[in-house]
Amino acid sequence: QVQLVESGGGLVQAGGSLRLSCAASGSIFSINAMGWYRQAPGKQRELVAGITSDGTTNWADSVKGRFTISRDNAKNTVYLQMNSLKPEDTAVYYCNADVRNAPWNTEYTYWGQGIQVTVSS
């Protein structure tokens, strides 16, 4: 099995910054795409940013220019640097990863347990 563990969340004032980390561990042969999603109260989960194994990224329009996604393939870790935070960024943030457990297996998407980010006005 594979575990994804997020860290780095918390409470910050508007305009501040946080850096989220998500480390994957367990039975991993390779990881393709990794990403961050968020879910605010009463809303659906939405994509924040994604990054492929070769570094190609995609973003939600709402975070472009403020958030940066990166990954360390040697550590099976993805990061989300969040700057100029706004109250509307308040949500539970989830990371995910498309993992192949063995060369002959298909990819499976694993999710972290989620971490709270609260931005006060």
Short mmCIF file of the C-alpha atoms (twelve columns), coordinates in Angstrom:
data_MODEL
# 
_entry.id   MODEL 
# 
loop_
_atom_site.group_PDB 
_atom_site.id 
_atom_site.type_symbol 
_atom_site.label_atom_id 
_atom_site.label_alt_id 
_atom_site.label_comp_id 
_atom_site.label_asym_id 
_atom_site.label_seq_id 
_atom_site.Cartn_x 
_atom_site.Cartn_y 
_atom_site.Cartn_z 
_atom_site.pdbx_PDB_model_num 
ATOM 1   C CA . GLN A 1   0.000   0.000  0.000   1 
ATOM 2   C CA . VAL A 2   0.886   3.657  -0.366  1 
ATOM 3   C CA . GLN A 3   0.478   6.433  2.176   1 
ATOM 4   C CA . LEU A 4   0.438   10.161 1.487   1 
ATOM 5   C CA . VAL A 5   1.084   12.418 4.463   1 
ATOM 6   C CA . GLU A 6   0.500   16.168 4.247   1 
ATOM 7   C CA . SER A 7   2.105   18.756 6.499   1 
ATOM 8   C CA . GLY A 8   2.521   22.513 6.757   1 
ATOM 9   C CA . GLY A 9   -1.041  23.729 7.121   1 
ATOM 10  C CA . GLY A 10  -2.363  26.078 9.745   1 
ATOM 11  C CA . LEU A 11  -3.713  29.543 10.406  1 
ATOM 12  C CA . VAL A 12  -2.299  32.583 8.635   1 
ATOM 13  C CA . GLN A 13  -3.383  36.166 8.103   1 
ATOM 14  C CA . ALA A 14  -4.435  37.411 4.697   1 
ATOM 15  C CA . GLY A 15  -1.392  38.268 2.608   1 
ATOM 16  C CA . GLY A 16  0.729   35.673 4.371   1 
ATOM 17  C CA . SER A 17  2.359   32.501 3.111   1 
ATOM 18  C CA . LEU A 18  2.329   28.791 3.851   1 
ATOM 19  C CA . ARG A 19  4.171   25.851 2.350   1 
ATOM 20  C CA . LEU A 20  2.448   22.491 2.187   1 
ATOM 21  C CA . SER A 21  4.344   19.236 1.787   1 
ATOM 22  C CA . CYS A 22  3.067   15.795 0.870   1 
ATOM 23  C CA . ALA A 23  5.313   12.762 1.158   1 
ATOM 24  C CA . ALA A 24  4.430   9.426  -0.418  1 
ATOM 25  C CA . SER A 25  5.715   6.194  1.077   1 
ATOM 26  C CA . GLY A 26  5.088   2.476  0.847   1 
ATOM 27  C CA . SER A 27  5.022   0.178  -2.144  1 
ATOM 28  C CA . ILE A 28  6.097   2.574  -4.908  1 
ATOM 29  C CA . PHE A 29  7.668   1.684  -8.238  1 
ATOM 30  C CA . SER A 30  6.989   5.028  -9.898  1 
ATOM 31  C CA . ILE A 31  4.831   8.121  -9.502  1 
ATOM 32  C CA . ASN A 32  3.381   9.926  -12.484 1 
ATOM 33  C CA . ALA A 33  1.280   12.982 -11.735 1 
ATOM 34  C CA . MET A 34  0.989   14.530 -8.283  1 
ATOM 35  C CA . GLY A 35  -1.336  17.299 -7.295  1 
ATOM 36  C CA . TRP A 36  -3.147  19.391 -4.754  1 
ATOM 37  C CA . TYR A 37  -6.895  19.764 -4.378  1 
ATOM 38  C CA . ARG A 38  -8.941  21.701 -1.854  1 
ATOM 39  C CA . GLN A 39  -12.432 21.585 -0.465  1 
ATOM 40  C CA . ALA A 40  -14.074 24.478 1.315   1 
ATOM 41  C CA . PRO A 41  -17.157 23.998 3.516   1 
ATOM 42  C CA . GLY A 42  -20.247 23.452 1.398   1 
ATOM 43  C CA . LYS A 43  -18.269 23.290 -1.831  1 
ATOM 44  C CA . GLN A 44  -16.989 20.545 -4.080  1 
ATOM 45  C CA . ARG A 45  -13.381 19.476 -4.091  1 
ATOM 46  C CA . GLU A 46  -11.454 21.385 -6.749  1 
ATOM 47  C CA . LEU A 47  -8.058  21.133 -8.376  1 
ATOM 48  C CA . VAL A 48  -5.515  23.671 -7.140  1 
ATOM 49  C CA . ALA A 49  -2.431  22.586 -9.065  1 
ATOM 50  C CA . GLY A 50  -0.890  19.503 -10.632 1 
ATOM 51  C CA . ILE A 51  2.574   18.463 -11.752 1 
ATOM 52  C CA . THR A 52  3.711   15.539 -13.881 1 
ATOM 53  C CA . SER A 53  6.869   13.503 -13.424 1 
ATOM 54  C CA . ASP A 54  8.665   15.651 -16.025 1 
ATOM 55  C CA . GLY A 55  7.637   18.901 -14.351 1 
ATOM 56  C CA . THR A 56  4.699   19.993 -16.492 1 
ATOM 57  C CA . THR A 57  2.264   21.977 -14.350 1 
ATOM 58  C CA . ASN A 58  -1.337  23.103 -14.479 1 
ATOM 59  C CA . TRP A 59  -3.201  25.507 -12.256 1 
ATOM 60  C CA . ALA A 60  -6.573  26.731 -11.175 1 
ATOM 61  C CA . ASP A 61  -7.089  30.285 -12.416 1 
ATOM 62  C CA . SER A 62  -7.814  31.428 -8.881  1 
ATOM 63  C CA . VAL A 63  -4.267  30.661 -7.696  1 
ATOM 64  C CA . LYS A 64  -2.156  31.517 -10.743 1 
ATOM 65  C CA . GLY A 65  0.653   33.879 -9.844  1 
ATOM 66  C CA . ARG A 66  0.249   33.227 -6.120  1 
ATOM 67  C CA . PHE A 67  0.856   29.484 -5.666  1 
ATOM 68  C CA . THR A 68  3.789   27.382 -6.881  1 
ATOM 69  C CA . ILE A 69  3.821   23.601 -7.139  1 
ATOM 70  C CA . SER A 70  7.045   21.605 -7.195  1 
ATOM 71  C CA . ARG A 71  8.207   18.074 -6.494  1 
ATOM 72  C CA . ASP A 72  11.264  16.156 -5.409  1 
ATOM 73  C CA . ASN A 73  11.158  12.840 -7.245  1 
ATOM 74  C CA . ALA A 74  13.959  11.366 -5.148  1 
ATOM 75  C CA . LYS A 75  11.871  11.952 -2.015  1 
ATOM 76  C CA . ASN A 76  8.469   11.171 -3.594  1 
ATOM 77  C CA . THR A 77  7.319   14.527 -2.265  1 
ATOM 78  C CA . VAL A 78  5.214   17.317 -3.729  1 
ATOM 79  C CA . TYR A 79  5.117   20.860 -2.388  1 
ATOM 80  C CA . LEU A 80  2.692   23.752 -2.638  1 
ATOM 81  C CA . GLN A 81  4.077   27.194 -1.886  1 
ATOM 82  C CA . MET A 82  1.160   29.521 -1.218  1 
ATOM 83  C CA . ASN A 83  1.793   33.268 -1.211  1 
ATOM 84  C CA . SER A 84  -0.529  36.269 -0.964  1 
ATOM 85  C CA . LEU A 85  -3.118  34.104 0.723   1 
ATOM 86  C CA . LYS A 86  -6.728  35.247 0.757   1 
ATOM 87  C CA . PRO A 87  -9.622  34.296 3.046   1 
ATOM 88  C CA . GLU A 88  -11.202 32.473 0.118   1 
ATOM 89  C CA . ASP A 89  -8.218  30.109 0.077   1 
ATOM 90  C CA . THR A 90  -9.479  28.675 3.368   1 
ATOM 91  C CA . ALA A 91  -10.141 24.972 2.845   1 
ATOM 92  C CA . VAL A 92  -8.962  21.474 3.565   1 
ATOM 93  C CA . TYR A 93  -6.123  20.749 1.158   1 
ATOM 94  C CA . TYR A 94  -5.564  17.234 -0.166  1 
ATOM 95  C CA . CYS A 95  -2.641  15.874 -2.126  1 
ATOM 96  C CA . ASN A 96  -2.866  12.987 -4.538  1 
ATOM 97  C CA . ALA A 97  -0.475  10.872 -6.540  1 
ATOM 98  C CA . ASP A 98  -0.798  8.464  -9.473  1 
ATOM 99  C CA . VAL A 99  1.311   5.540  -8.327  1 
ATOM 100 C CA . ARG A 100 2.464   2.368  -10.035 1 
ATOM 101 C CA . ASN A 101 3.311   -0.274 -7.436  1 
ATOM 102 C CA . ALA A 102 5.186   -2.539 -9.863  1 
ATOM 103 C CA . PRO A 103 6.214   -2.347 -13.553 1 
ATOM 104 C CA . TRP A 104 3.355   -4.654 -14.589 1 
ATOM 105 C CA . ASN A 105 0.670   -2.858 -12.571 1 
ATOM 106 C CA . THR A 106 -1.617  -0.090 -13.706 1 
ATOM 107 C CA . GLU A 107 -1.540  3.271  -11.986 1 
ATOM 108 C CA . TYR A 108 -3.750  3.934  -9.023  1 
ATOM 109 C CA . THR A 109 -4.574  7.309  -7.519  1 
ATOM 110 C CA . TYR A 110 -3.887  7.656  -3.816  1 
ATOM 111 C CA . TRP A 111 -5.044  10.524 -1.591  1 
ATOM 112 C CA . GLY A 112 -3.748  12.092 1.574   1 
ATOM 113 C CA . GLN A 113 -5.934  12.589 4.621   1 
ATOM 114 C CA . GLY A 114 -6.198  16.353 4.125   1 
ATOM 115 C CA . ILE A 115 -4.819  19.311 6.014   1 
ATOM 116 C CA . GLN A 116 -6.575  22.476 7.116   1 
ATOM 117 C CA . VAL A 117 -5.517  25.882 5.807   1 
ATOM 118 C CA . THR A 118 -7.286  28.874 7.360   1 
ATOM 119 C CA . VAL A 119 -6.706  32.418 6.177   1 
ATOM 120 C CA . SER A 120 -8.029  35.154 8.447   1 
ATOM 121 C CA . SER A 121 -9.024  38.571 7.157   1 
# 
